[in-house]
PDB file of C-alpha atoms in Angstrom:
ATOM      1  CA  MET A   1     -31.461  31.915  -4.934  1.00 53.00           C
ATOM      2  CA  SER A   2     -35.071  31.320  -3.980  1.00 52.00           C
ATOM      3  CA  VAL A   3     -36.008  29.281  -0.907  1.00 51.00           C
ATOM      4  CA  LEU A   4     -37.291  26.531  -3.207  1.00 52.00           C
ATOM      5  CA  LEU A   5     -34.074  26.375  -5.219  1.00 81.00           C
ATOM      6  CA  SER A   6     -32.017  26.473  -2.018  1.00 89.00           C
ATOM      7  CA  ARG A   7     -33.884  23.424  -0.765  1.00 90.00           C
ATOM      8  CA  TYR A   8     -33.337  21.562  -4.006  1.00 94.00           C
ATOM      9  CA  ALA A   9     -29.673  22.614  -4.157  1.00 95.00           C
ATOM     10  CA  GLU A  10     -29.066  21.172  -0.702  1.00 96.00           C
ATOM     11  CA  CYS A  11     -30.812  17.910  -1.543  1.00 97.00           C
ATOM     12  CA  VAL A  12     -28.892  17.380  -4.765  1.00 97.00           C
ATOM     13  CA  PHE A  13     -25.581  18.235  -3.045  1.00 98.00           C
ATOM     14  CA  TRP A  14     -26.173  15.604  -0.370  1.00 98.00           C
ATOM     15  CA  MET A  15     -27.635  13.020  -2.730  1.00 98.00           C
ATOM     16  CA  ALA A  16     -24.328  13.069  -4.610  1.00 98.00           C
ATOM     17  CA  ARG A  17     -22.304  12.857  -1.404  1.00 98.00           C
ATOM     18  CA  TYR A  18     -24.255   9.887  -0.066  1.00 98.00           C
ATOM     19  CA  VAL A  19     -23.917   7.868  -3.280  1.00 98.00           C
ATOM     20  CA  GLU A  20     -20.182   8.646  -3.409  1.00 98.00           C
ATOM     21  CA  ARG A  21     -19.876   7.594   0.246  1.00 97.00           C
ATOM     22  CA  ALA A  22     -21.664   4.300  -0.381  1.00 98.00           C
ATOM     23  CA  GLU A  23     -19.318   3.450  -3.258  1.00 97.00           C
ATOM     24  CA  ASN A  24     -16.238   4.337  -1.218  1.00 96.00           C
ATOM     25  CA  VAL A  25     -17.266   2.162   1.724  1.00 96.00           C
ATOM     26  CA  ALA A  26     -18.066  -0.761  -0.610  1.00 96.00           C
ATOM     27  CA  ARG A  27     -14.671  -0.358  -2.278  1.00 95.00           C
ATOM     28  CA  ILE A  28     -12.864  -0.282   1.087  1.00 94.00           C
ATOM     29  CA  LEU A  29     -14.658  -3.405   2.349  1.00 93.00           C
ATOM     30  CA  ASP A  30     -14.039  -5.329  -0.866  1.00 92.00           C
ATOM     31  CA  VAL A  31     -10.358  -4.410  -1.118  1.00 91.00           C
ATOM     32  CA  HIS A  32      -9.801  -5.015   2.572  1.00 87.00           C
ATOM     33  CA  GLU A  33     -11.123  -8.557   2.395  1.00 83.00           C
ATOM     34  CA  THR A  34      -9.477  -9.460  -0.916  1.00 80.00           C
ATOM     35  CA  PHE A  35      -6.080  -7.773  -0.868  1.00 74.00           C
ATOM     36  CA  THR A  36      -4.998  -6.842   2.655  1.00 69.00           C
ATOM     37  CA  ARG A  37      -4.109 -10.132   4.302  1.00 68.00           C
ATOM     38  CA  ASP A  38      -0.812 -10.257   6.155  1.00 62.00           C
ATOM     39  CA  ARG A  39       1.681 -13.102   5.948  1.00 59.00           C
ATOM     40  CA  THR A  40      -0.420 -15.175   8.358  1.00 57.00           C
ATOM     41  CA  GLY A  41      -3.569 -14.703   6.262  1.00 56.00           C
ATOM     42  CA  ALA A  42      -5.196 -12.399   8.834  1.00 64.00           C
ATOM     43  CA  VAL A  43      -6.902  -9.075   8.112  1.00 72.00           C
ATOM     44  CA  ASN A  44      -6.872  -6.106  10.493  1.00 82.00           C
ATOM     45  CA  TRP A  45     -10.433  -4.813  10.249  1.00 91.00           C
ATOM     46  CA  SER A  46     -10.009  -2.079  12.860  1.00 91.00           C
ATOM     47  CA  SER A  47      -8.439   0.205  10.249  1.00 90.00           C
ATOM     48  CA  VAL A  48     -11.769   0.309   8.378  1.00 93.00           C
ATOM     49  CA  VAL A  49     -13.402   1.687  11.526  1.00 94.00           C
ATOM     50  CA  SER A  50     -10.617   4.259  11.857  1.00 92.00           C
ATOM     51  CA  ILE A  51     -10.903   5.385   8.229  1.00 93.00           C
ATOM     52  CA  CYS A  52     -14.574   6.215   8.788  1.00 92.00           C
ATOM     53  CA  SER A  53     -13.864   7.880  12.190  1.00 92.00           C
ATOM     54  CA  ASP A  54     -16.358   5.523  13.827  1.00 95.00           C
ATOM     55  CA  ASP A  55     -14.257   4.206  16.715  1.00 94.00           C
ATOM     56  CA  GLU A  56     -16.500   5.567  19.462  1.00 94.00           C
ATOM     57  CA  ARG A  57     -19.766   4.538  17.801  1.00 95.00           C
ATOM     58  CA  PHE A  58     -18.523   1.091  16.769  1.00 96.00           C
ATOM     59  CA  TYR A  59     -16.950   0.062  20.072  1.00 95.00           C
ATOM     60  CA  GLN A  60     -20.026   1.079  22.032  1.00 94.00           C
ATOM     61  CA  THR A  61     -21.799  -1.989  20.644  1.00 92.00           C
ATOM     62  CA  HIS A  62     -18.938  -4.259  19.501  1.00 94.00           C
ATOM     63  CA  PRO A  63     -16.194  -5.564  21.820  1.00 93.00           C
ATOM     64  CA  GLN A  64     -13.723  -6.005  18.960  1.00 93.00           C
ATOM     65  CA  ALA A  65     -13.352  -5.275  15.257  1.00 93.00           C
ATOM     66  CA  SER A  66     -13.934  -8.778  13.942  1.00 92.00           C
ATOM     67  CA  ALA A  67     -14.569  -9.328  10.253  1.00 90.00           C
ATOM     68  CA  LYS A  68     -18.267 -10.083  10.752  1.00 91.00           C
ATOM     69  CA  ALA A  69     -18.839  -7.175  13.122  1.00 93.00           C
ATOM     70  CA  VAL A  70     -17.212  -4.633  10.794  1.00 94.00           C
ATOM     71  CA  VAL A  71     -18.906  -5.931   7.645  1.00 94.00           C
ATOM     72  CA  ASP A  72     -22.326  -6.018   9.308  1.00 94.00           C
ATOM     73  CA  PHE A  73     -21.773  -2.524  10.711  1.00 95.00           C
ATOM     74  CA  TYR A  74     -20.849  -0.997   7.353  1.00 96.00           C
ATOM     75  CA  LEU A  75     -23.061  -2.894   4.954  1.00 95.00           C
ATOM     76  CA  LEU A  76     -26.641  -3.000   6.186  1.00 92.00           C
ATOM     77  CA  ASP A  77     -26.779  -1.603   9.739  1.00 94.00           C
ATOM     78  CA  PRO A  78     -29.657   0.920   9.646  1.00 94.00           C
ATOM     79  CA  GLU A  79     -28.531   2.427  12.965  1.00 94.00           C
ATOM     80  CA  ASN A  80     -25.051   3.267  11.668  1.00 96.00           C
ATOM     81  CA  PRO A  81     -25.259   6.579   9.749  1.00 96.00           C
ATOM     82  CA  THR A  82     -22.094   5.724   7.794  1.00 95.00           C
ATOM     83  CA  SER A  83     -23.264   2.289   6.623  1.00 97.00           C
ATOM     84  CA  ILE A  84     -23.915   1.699   2.936  1.00 97.00           C
ATOM     85  CA  PHE A  85     -27.583   1.081   3.652  1.00 97.00           C
ATOM     86  CA  SER A  86     -27.931   4.372   5.561  1.00 98.00           C
ATOM     87  CA  SER A  87     -26.101   6.283   2.828  1.00 98.00           C
ATOM     88  CA  VAL A  88     -28.287   4.889   0.044  1.00 98.00           C
ATOM     89  CA  ARG A  89     -31.402   5.447   2.143  1.00 98.00           C
ATOM     90  CA  ALA A  90     -30.398   9.082   2.675  1.00 98.00           C
ATOM     91  CA  ALA A  91     -29.622   9.501  -1.045  1.00 98.00           C
ATOM     92  CA  ARG A  92     -33.061   8.095  -1.892  1.00 98.00           C
ATOM     93  CA  ASP A  93     -34.762  10.425   0.624  1.00 98.00           C
ATOM     94  CA  ASN A  94     -33.091  13.400  -1.045  1.00 98.00           C
ATOM     95  CA  ALA A  95     -33.985  12.055  -4.495  1.00 98.00           C
ATOM     96  CA  ARG A  96     -37.628  11.846  -3.450  1.00 97.00           C
ATOM     97  CA  THR A  97     -37.584  15.565  -2.629  1.00 96.00           C
ATOM     98  CA  LEU A  98     -35.958  16.170  -6.017  1.00 96.00           C
ATOM     99  CA  ARG A  99     -38.632  14.314  -8.029  1.00 95.00           C
ATOM    100  CA  PRO A 100     -39.692  17.534  -9.851  1.00 93.00           C
ATOM    101  CA  LEU A 101     -36.052  18.066 -10.953  1.00 94.00           C
ATOM    102  CA  ILE A 102     -34.503  14.681 -11.645  1.00 96.00           C
ATOM    103  CA  SER A 103     -35.265  12.321 -14.509  1.00 96.00           C
ATOM    104  CA  THR A 104     -37.533   9.318 -14.150  1.00 97.00           C
ATOM    105  CA  GLU A 105     -34.496   7.119 -14.849  1.00 98.00           C
ATOM    106  CA  MET A 106     -32.568   8.654 -11.945  1.00 98.00           C
ATOM    107  CA  TRP A 107     -35.410   8.141  -9.500  1.00 98.00           C
ATOM    108  CA  THR A 108     -36.179   4.603 -10.687  1.00 98.00           C
ATOM    109  CA  HIS A 109     -32.578   3.491 -10.400  1.00 98.00           C
ATOM    110  CA  ILE A 110     -31.931   4.870  -6.923  1.00 98.00           C
ATOM    111  CA  ASN A 111     -35.255   3.454  -5.724  1.00 97.00           C
ATOM    112  CA  VAL A 112     -34.393  -0.003  -7.096  1.00 98.00           C
ATOM    113  CA  PHE A 113     -30.911   0.277  -5.563  1.00 98.00           C
ATOM    114  CA  TYR A 114     -32.381   1.010  -2.140  1.00 98.00           C
ATOM    115  CA  ASN A 115     -34.886  -1.861  -2.376  1.00 97.00           C
ATOM    116  CA  THR A 116     -32.101  -4.224  -3.464  1.00 96.00           C
ATOM    117  CA  LEU A 117     -30.236  -3.442  -0.246  1.00 96.00           C
ATOM    118  CA  ARG A 118     -33.414  -3.861   1.805  1.00 95.00           C
ATOM    119  CA  ALA A 119     -33.923  -7.317   0.314  1.00 94.00           C
ATOM    120  CA  MET A 120     -30.418  -8.574   1.062  1.00 91.00           C
ATOM    121  CA  THR A 121     -30.168 -11.645   3.277  1.00 85.00           C
ATOM    122  CA  PRO A 122     -27.528 -12.742   5.804  1.00 81.00           C
ATOM    123  CA  ALA A 123     -25.949 -14.846   3.030  1.00 79.00           C
ATOM    124  CA  ASP A 124     -25.373 -11.691   1.005  1.00 82.00           C
ATOM    125  CA  VAL A 125     -23.411 -10.093   3.808  1.00 83.00           C
ATOM    126  CA  SER A 126     -21.458 -13.189   4.797  1.00 85.00           C
ATOM    127  CA  MET A 127     -17.728 -13.158   4.193  1.00 83.00           C
ATOM    128  CA  SER A 128     -18.078 -15.650   1.341  1.00 84.00           C
ATOM    129  CA  GLY A 129     -20.527 -13.375  -0.459  1.00 87.00           C
ATOM    130  CA  LEU A 130     -18.900 -10.061   0.438  1.00 91.00           C
ATOM    131  CA  SER A 131     -16.985  -9.485  -2.793  1.00 91.00           C
ATOM    132  CA  GLN A 132     -20.025 -10.124  -4.981  1.00 93.00           C
ATOM    133  CA  THR A 133     -22.209  -7.893  -2.796  1.00 94.00           C
ATOM    134  CA  CYS A 134     -19.670  -5.065  -2.926  1.00 94.00           C
ATOM    135  CA  ALA A 135     -19.462  -5.460  -6.706  1.00 94.00           C
ATOM    136  CA  VAL A 136     -23.246  -5.035  -6.963  1.00 95.00           C
ATOM    137  CA  ILE A 137     -23.107  -1.913  -4.796  1.00 97.00           C
ATOM    138  CA  LYS A 138     -20.212  -0.337  -6.715  1.00 97.00           C
ATOM    139  CA  GLU A 139     -21.898  -1.085 -10.036  1.00 97.00           C
ATOM    140  CA  SER A 140     -25.154   0.446  -8.803  1.00 98.00           C
ATOM    141  CA  CYS A 141     -23.353   3.620  -7.718  1.00 98.00           C
ATOM    142  CA  GLN A 142     -21.560   3.852 -11.045  1.00 98.00           C
ATOM    143  CA  THR A 143     -24.838   3.295 -12.890  1.00 98.00           C
ATOM    144  CA  HIS A 144     -26.288   6.189 -10.920  1.00 98.00           C
ATOM    145  CA  TYR A 145     -23.414   8.413 -12.065  1.00 98.00           C
ATOM    146  CA  GLY A 146     -23.940   7.353 -15.670  1.00 98.00           C
ATOM    147  CA  ILE A 147     -27.685   7.945 -15.610  1.00 98.00           C
ATOM    148  CA  THR A 148     -27.180  11.306 -13.919  1.00 98.00           C
ATOM    149  CA  GLU A 149     -24.546  12.336 -16.465  1.00 97.00           C
ATOM    150  CA  GLY A 150     -26.856  11.428 -19.318  1.00 98.00           C
ATOM    151  CA  THR A 151     -30.185  12.754 -18.055  1.00 97.00           C
ATOM    152  CA  PHE A 152     -29.761  15.476 -15.399  1.00 96.00           C
ATOM    153  CA  TYR A 153     -30.641  18.965 -16.625  1.00 95.00           C
ATOM    154  CA  ARG A 154     -27.658  21.338 -16.546  1.00 94.00           C
ATOM    155  CA  ASP A 155     -29.068  24.117 -14.392  1.00 93.00           C
ATOM    156  CA  ALA A 156     -27.604  25.271 -11.047  1.00 94.00           C
ATOM    157  CA  SER A 157     -28.482  21.931  -9.453  1.00 95.00           C
ATOM    158  CA  TRP A 158     -25.945  20.167 -11.669  1.00 96.00           C
ATOM    159  CA  TYR A 159     -23.123  22.236 -10.193  1.00 97.00           C
ATOM    160  CA  PHE A 160     -24.206  21.455  -6.641  1.00 97.00           C
ATOM    161  CA  TYR A 161     -24.383  17.753  -7.513  1.00 98.00           C
ATOM    162  CA  LEU A 162     -20.794  17.725  -8.749  1.00 98.00           C
ATOM    163  CA  MET A 163     -19.499  19.830  -5.851  1.00 98.00           C
ATOM    164  CA  GLY A 164     -21.036  17.395  -3.387  1.00 98.00           C
ATOM    165  CA  LYS A 165     -19.469  14.419  -5.165  1.00 98.00           C
ATOM    166  CA  TYR A 166     -15.983  15.912  -5.279  1.00 98.00           C
ATOM    167  CA  LEU A 167     -15.979  17.176  -1.695  1.00 98.00           C
ATOM    168  CA  GLU A 168     -16.981  13.729  -0.463  1.00 98.00           C
ATOM    169  CA  ARG A 169     -14.312  12.140  -2.655  1.00 97.00           C
ATOM    170  CA  ALA A 170     -11.572  14.444  -1.341  1.00 97.00           C
ATOM    171  CA  ASP A 171     -12.558  13.663   2.233  1.00 96.00           C
ATOM    172  CA  GLN A 172     -12.602   9.907   1.651  1.00 96.00           C
ATOM    173  CA  THR A 173      -9.250   9.857  -0.188  1.00 96.00           C
ATOM    174  CA  SER A 174      -7.550  11.822   2.592  1.00 96.00           C
ATOM    175  CA  ARG A 175      -8.934   9.462   5.256  1.00 94.00           C
ATOM    176  CA  ILE A 176      -7.820   6.323   3.433  1.00 94.00           C
ATOM    177  CA  LEU A 177      -4.347   7.696   2.779  1.00 94.00           C
ATOM    178  CA  ASP A 178      -3.925   8.947   6.338  1.00 92.00           C
ATOM    179  CA  ILE A 179      -4.821   5.677   8.055  1.00 90.00           C
ATOM    180  CA  LYS A 180      -3.294   3.240   5.592  1.00 88.00           C
ATOM    181  CA  TYR A 181      -0.016   5.106   5.110  1.00 89.00           C
ATOM    182  CA  ASN A 182       0.742   5.062   8.817  1.00 82.00           C
ATOM    183  CA  ILE A 183      -0.152   1.380   9.111  1.00 81.00           C
ATOM    184  CA  LEU A 184       1.761   0.217   6.052  1.00 81.00           C
ATOM    185  CA  THR A 185       4.949   2.307   6.171  1.00 78.00           C
ATOM    186  CA  PRO A 186       7.679   0.041   7.565  1.00 68.00           C
ATOM    187  CA  ALA A 187      10.626   1.142   9.664  1.00 61.00           C
ATOM    188  CA  GLU A 188      12.964  -0.504   7.150  1.00 58.00           C
ATOM    189  CA  PRO A 189      12.526   0.308   3.429  1.00 59.00           C
ATOM    190  CA  ALA A 190      13.404  -3.282   2.547  1.00 52.00           C
ATOM    191  CA  ALA A 191      10.304  -4.443   4.427  1.00 55.00           C
ATOM    192  CA  ILE A 192       7.841  -2.751   2.033  1.00 64.00           C
ATOM    193  CA  ASP A 193       5.012  -5.128   1.082  1.00 76.00           C
ATOM    194  CA  ALA A 194       4.068  -4.125  -2.476  1.00 82.00           C
ATOM    195  CA  SER A 195       0.782  -6.049  -2.335  1.00 83.00           C
ATOM    196  CA  GLN A 196      -0.439  -3.907   0.555  1.00 84.00           C
ATOM    197  CA  TRP A 197       0.376  -0.693  -1.309  1.00 89.00           C
ATOM    198  CA  ASN A 198      -1.332  -2.042  -4.402  1.00 90.00           C
ATOM    199  CA  ALA A 199      -4.381  -2.676  -2.221  1.00 89.00           C
ATOM    200  CA  LEU A 200      -4.294   0.927  -1.008  1.00 92.00           C
ATOM    201  CA  LEU A 201      -4.347   2.109  -4.624  1.00 94.00           C
ATOM    202  CA  ARG A 202      -7.190  -0.269  -5.454  1.00 93.00           C
ATOM    203  CA  SER A 203      -9.238   1.151  -2.580  1.00 93.00           C
ATOM    204  CA  VAL A 204      -9.363   4.468  -4.478  1.00 95.00           C
ATOM    205  CA  ALA A 205      -9.616   2.821  -7.918  1.00 94.00           C
ATOM    206  CA  GLY A 206      -6.126   4.077  -8.687  1.00 96.00           C
ATOM    207  CA  TYR A 207      -4.020   0.961  -9.244  1.00 95.00           C
ATOM    208  CA  HIS A 208      -3.939   0.986 -13.050  1.00 95.00           C
ATOM    209  CA  ALA A 209      -3.644   4.778 -13.258  1.00 96.00           C
ATOM    210  CA  PHE A 210      -0.677   4.680 -10.877  1.00 97.00           C
ATOM    211  CA  ARG A 211       1.010   1.964 -12.913  1.00 95.00           C
ATOM    212  CA  ARG A 212       0.651   4.095 -16.040  1.00 95.00           C
ATOM    213  CA  THR A 213       2.626   6.889 -14.399  1.00 93.00           C
ATOM    214  CA  HIS A 214       4.956   4.629 -12.361  1.00 93.00           C
ATOM    215  CA  PRO A 215       5.522   1.510 -14.492  1.00 91.00           C
ATOM    216  CA  ARG A 216       8.703   0.543 -12.646  1.00 85.00           C
ATOM    217  CA  GLY A 217       8.807   0.322  -8.897  1.00 80.00           C
ATOM    218  CA  LEU A 218       6.543   1.386  -6.074  1.00 88.00           C
ATOM    219  CA  THR A 219       7.389   3.411  -2.986  1.00 90.00           C
ATOM    220  CA  PRO A 220       5.149   4.716  -0.190  1.00 91.00           C
ATOM    221  CA  ALA A 221       6.102   8.295  -1.077  1.00 93.00           C
ATOM    222  CA  ALA A 222       5.138   7.760  -4.728  1.00 95.00           C
ATOM    223  CA  VAL A 223       1.729   6.371  -3.733  1.00 95.00           C
ATOM    224  CA  ALA A 224       1.089   9.259  -1.332  1.00 95.00           C
ATOM    225  CA  GLU A 225       2.178  11.804  -3.946  1.00 97.00           C
ATOM    226  CA  PHE A 226      -0.144  10.231  -6.530  1.00 97.00           C
ATOM    227  CA  MET A 227      -3.172  10.301  -4.212  1.00 97.00           C
ATOM    228  CA  LEU A 228      -2.477  13.839  -3.036  1.00 97.00           C
ATOM    229  CA  PHE A 229      -1.168  15.738  -6.031  1.00 97.00           C
ATOM    230  CA  ASP A 230      -1.714  13.965  -9.364  1.00 97.00           C
ATOM    231  CA  SER A 231      -3.769  16.420 -11.428  1.00 94.00           C
ATOM    232  CA  SER A 232      -4.926  13.731 -13.882  1.00 96.00           C
ATOM    233  CA  PHE A 233      -6.198  11.171 -11.359  1.00 97.00           C
ATOM    234  CA  PRO A 234      -9.930  11.791 -10.750  1.00 96.00           C
ATOM    235  CA  ARG A 235      -9.773  10.766  -7.087  1.00 97.00           C
ATOM    236  CA  SER A 236      -6.672  12.697  -6.084  1.00 97.00           C
ATOM    237  CA  ILE A 237      -7.190  15.375  -3.471  1.00 98.00           C
ATOM    238  CA  SER A 238      -5.728  18.029  -5.761  1.00 97.00           C
ATOM    239  CA  MET A 239      -8.075  17.127  -8.615  1.00 98.00           C
ATOM    240  CA  CYS A 240     -11.134  17.094  -6.338  1.00 98.00           C
ATOM    241  CA  PHE A 241     -10.506  20.536  -4.846  1.00 98.00           C
ATOM    242  CA  ARG A 242      -9.698  22.005  -8.261  1.00 98.00           C
ATOM    243  CA  GLN A 243     -13.007  20.677  -9.553  1.00 98.00           C
ATOM    244  CA  VAL A 244     -14.948  22.196  -6.647  1.00 98.00           C
ATOM    245  CA  ASP A 245     -13.215  25.547  -7.147  1.00 98.00           C
ATOM    246  CA  ASP A 246     -13.916  25.534 -10.887  1.00 98.00           C
ATOM    247  CA  LEU A 247     -17.542  24.487 -10.414  1.00 98.00           C
ATOM    248  CA  LEU A 248     -18.187  27.220  -7.858  1.00 98.00           C
ATOM    249  CA  HIS A 249     -16.657  29.858 -10.137  1.00 97.00           C
ATOM    250  CA  ARG A 250     -18.781  28.653 -13.041  1.00 97.00           C
ATOM    251  CA  LEU A 251     -21.926  28.530 -10.908  1.00 96.00           C
ATOM    252  CA  ARG A 252     -21.473  32.129  -9.771  1.00 95.00           C
ATOM    253  CA  SER A 253     -20.618  33.345 -13.261  1.00 96.00           C
ATOM    254  CA  ARG A 254     -23.373  31.574 -15.166  1.00 95.00           C
ATOM    255  CA  PHE A 255     -26.179  32.444 -12.741  1.00 93.00           C
ATOM    256  CA  ALA A 256     -24.874  35.865 -11.617  1.00 92.00           C
ATOM    257  CA  LEU A 257     -24.693  34.801  -7.971  1.00 91.00           C
ATOM    258  CA  ARG A 258     -22.855  36.797  -5.322  1.00 91.00           C
ATOM    259  CA  ASN A 259     -22.810  33.983  -2.788  1.00 92.00           C
ATOM    260  CA  GLY A 260     -19.871  31.642  -2.278  1.00 95.00           C
ATOM    261  CA  VAL A 261     -17.088  34.137  -1.561  1.00 97.00           C
ATOM    262  CA  ALA A 262     -16.090  32.487   1.735  1.00 97.00           C
ATOM    263  CA  ALA A 263     -15.887  29.048   0.110  1.00 97.00           C
ATOM    264  CA  LEU A 264     -13.802  30.422  -2.776  1.00 98.00           C
ATOM    265  CA  GLU A 265     -11.361  32.080  -0.392  1.00 97.00           C
ATOM    266  CA  ARG A 266     -10.943  28.830   1.502  1.00 97.00           C
ATOM    267  CA  LEU A 267     -10.521  26.898  -1.752  1.00 98.00           C
ATOM    268  CA  ASP A 268      -7.805  29.359  -2.815  1.00 97.00           C
ATOM    269  CA  GLU A 269      -5.976  28.562   0.414  1.00 97.00           C
ATOM    270  CA  VAL A 270      -6.280  24.814  -0.152  1.00 97.00           C
ATOM    271  CA  ARG A 271      -5.129  25.049  -3.770  1.00 96.00           C
ATOM    272  CA  ALA A 272      -2.157  27.199  -2.762  1.00 97.00           C
ATOM    273  CA  ALA A 273      -1.144  24.644  -0.128  1.00 96.00           C
ATOM    274  CA  LEU A 274      -1.423  21.801  -2.624  1.00 96.00           C
ATOM    275  CA  ASP A 275       0.541  23.741  -5.254  1.00 95.00           C
ATOM    276  CA  GLN A 276       3.308  24.817  -2.873  1.00 95.00           C
ATOM    277  CA  HIS A 277       3.878  21.530  -1.050  1.00 95.00           C
ATOM    278  CA  THR A 278       5.889  18.636  -2.398  1.00 96.00           C
ATOM    279  CA  ILE A 279       5.489  15.119  -1.093  1.00 96.00           C
ATOM    280  CA  ASP A 280       8.798  15.522   0.737  1.00 96.00           C
ATOM    281  CA  ASP A 281       7.399  18.601   2.514  1.00 96.00           C
ATOM    282  CA  VAL A 282       4.269  16.723   3.520  1.00 96.00           C
ATOM    283  CA  LEU A 283       6.093  13.666   4.813  1.00 94.00           C
ATOM    284  CA  ARG A 284       8.618  15.791   6.705  1.00 94.00           C
ATOM    285  CA  GLU A 285       5.926  17.897   8.385  1.00 94.00           C
ATOM    286  CA  GLY A 286       3.621  14.928   8.934  1.00 94.00           C
ATOM    287  CA  LEU A 287       1.179  13.238   6.557  1.00 94.00           C
ATOM    288  CA  HIS A 288      -1.366  12.793   9.340  1.00 93.00           C
ATOM    289  CA  GLU A 289      -1.351  16.517  10.124  1.00 95.00           C
ATOM    290  CA  PHE A 290      -1.683  17.418   6.441  1.00 96.00           C
ATOM    291  CA  SER A 291      -4.504  14.901   5.873  1.00 95.00           C
ATOM    292  CA  ASP A 292      -6.291  16.134   8.973  1.00 95.00           C
ATOM    293  CA  TRP A 293      -6.026  19.702   7.670  1.00 96.00           C
ATOM    294  CA  ILE A 294      -7.451  18.603   4.298  1.00 96.00           C
ATOM    295  CA  GLN A 295     -10.414  16.954   6.022  1.00 96.00           C
ATOM    296  CA  ARG A 296     -11.095  20.097   8.062  1.00 96.00           C
ATOM    297  CA  GLN A 297     -10.972  22.200   4.892  1.00 97.00           C
ATOM    298  CA  ALA A 298     -13.505  19.911   3.205  1.00 97.00           C
ATOM    299  CA  ILE A 299     -15.784  20.266   6.234  1.00 97.00           C
ATOM    300  CA  ASP A 300     -15.344  24.044   6.305  1.00 98.00           C
ATOM    301  CA  VAL A 301     -15.963  24.452   2.560  1.00 98.00           C
ATOM    302  CA  THR A 302     -19.141  22.400   2.993  1.00 98.00           C
ATOM    303  CA  GLY A 303     -20.153  24.701   5.849  1.00 97.00           C
ATOM    304  CA  ASP A 304     -19.478  27.797   3.739  1.00 97.00           C
ATOM    305  CA  ILE A 305     -21.607  26.431   0.898  1.00 97.00           C
ATOM    306  CA  GLN A 306     -24.303  25.495   3.382  1.00 96.00           C
ATOM    307  CA  LYS A 307     -24.455  29.014   4.838  1.00 95.00           C
ATOM    308  CA  ASP A 308     -24.324  30.828   1.516  1.00 94.00           C
ATOM    309  CA  PHE A 309     -26.653  28.701  -0.585  1.00 94.00           C
ATOM    310  CA  PHE A 310     -28.789  26.333   1.472  1.00 92.00           C
ATOM    311  CA  ILE A 311     -30.012  28.336   4.462  1.00 74.00           C
TER     312      ILE A 311
END
């Protein structure tokens, strides 16, 4: 790949990741406020900070994880690199570099999206307006996906766009499952709060898909199995890694590229682990350890792609 194409490939890879990240954070905030109240009506907002691995950064400037502090931190804080505003700003910066490659519709939409966030007022990020604000953000991200699907030219950049999206999605799903499973799993099976598990599924847009495959009953193991292994759910970890593996194979084949061997070898290892493990194996050995391993693999695959294609 030429230096110019390498630069564009990196930008399109990260543009996709940042938009996916913004949608995931908006979904987590919205679901957390709407569906995760305990019997007293309270919401534990510290788990949002844990999902995003921001404990050190957050608690440097906030004494506690109050609702307002967490929402402000993740919606519009320009100093927080994992905030929705920072993610959309980074996606727009990459899109600006990609102006010669992307459609006018793609650029216009992401530019309007960014300016919409810049124009938001304190009322928009208040708790009373949170659900509507998150809905606007999720819809804007989904509009971006639709415009990209309909207008982006299918050269090598398209493959890097999709790989970025699916790697980010796998990482986010594993984080949500890891943190929420350990918080929600009760010591006594009779104490299972179905509404909390429904909220976990909603945070990955999986509630209705799960109910199609599990119309009767809900167990923590069934939810974990669905998010990890279901090959038909577009946000499952198995589906995401299979997509990345397939896309990388197709990229190398179509454009006669020799790069990407290290990433493919690592993806083979991940796919083998996902194929060979059952949910009982994972829960017996430790869901946290398995989720942590998945996150490290996503980071390492990203590093392999970075070394082989972007530098």
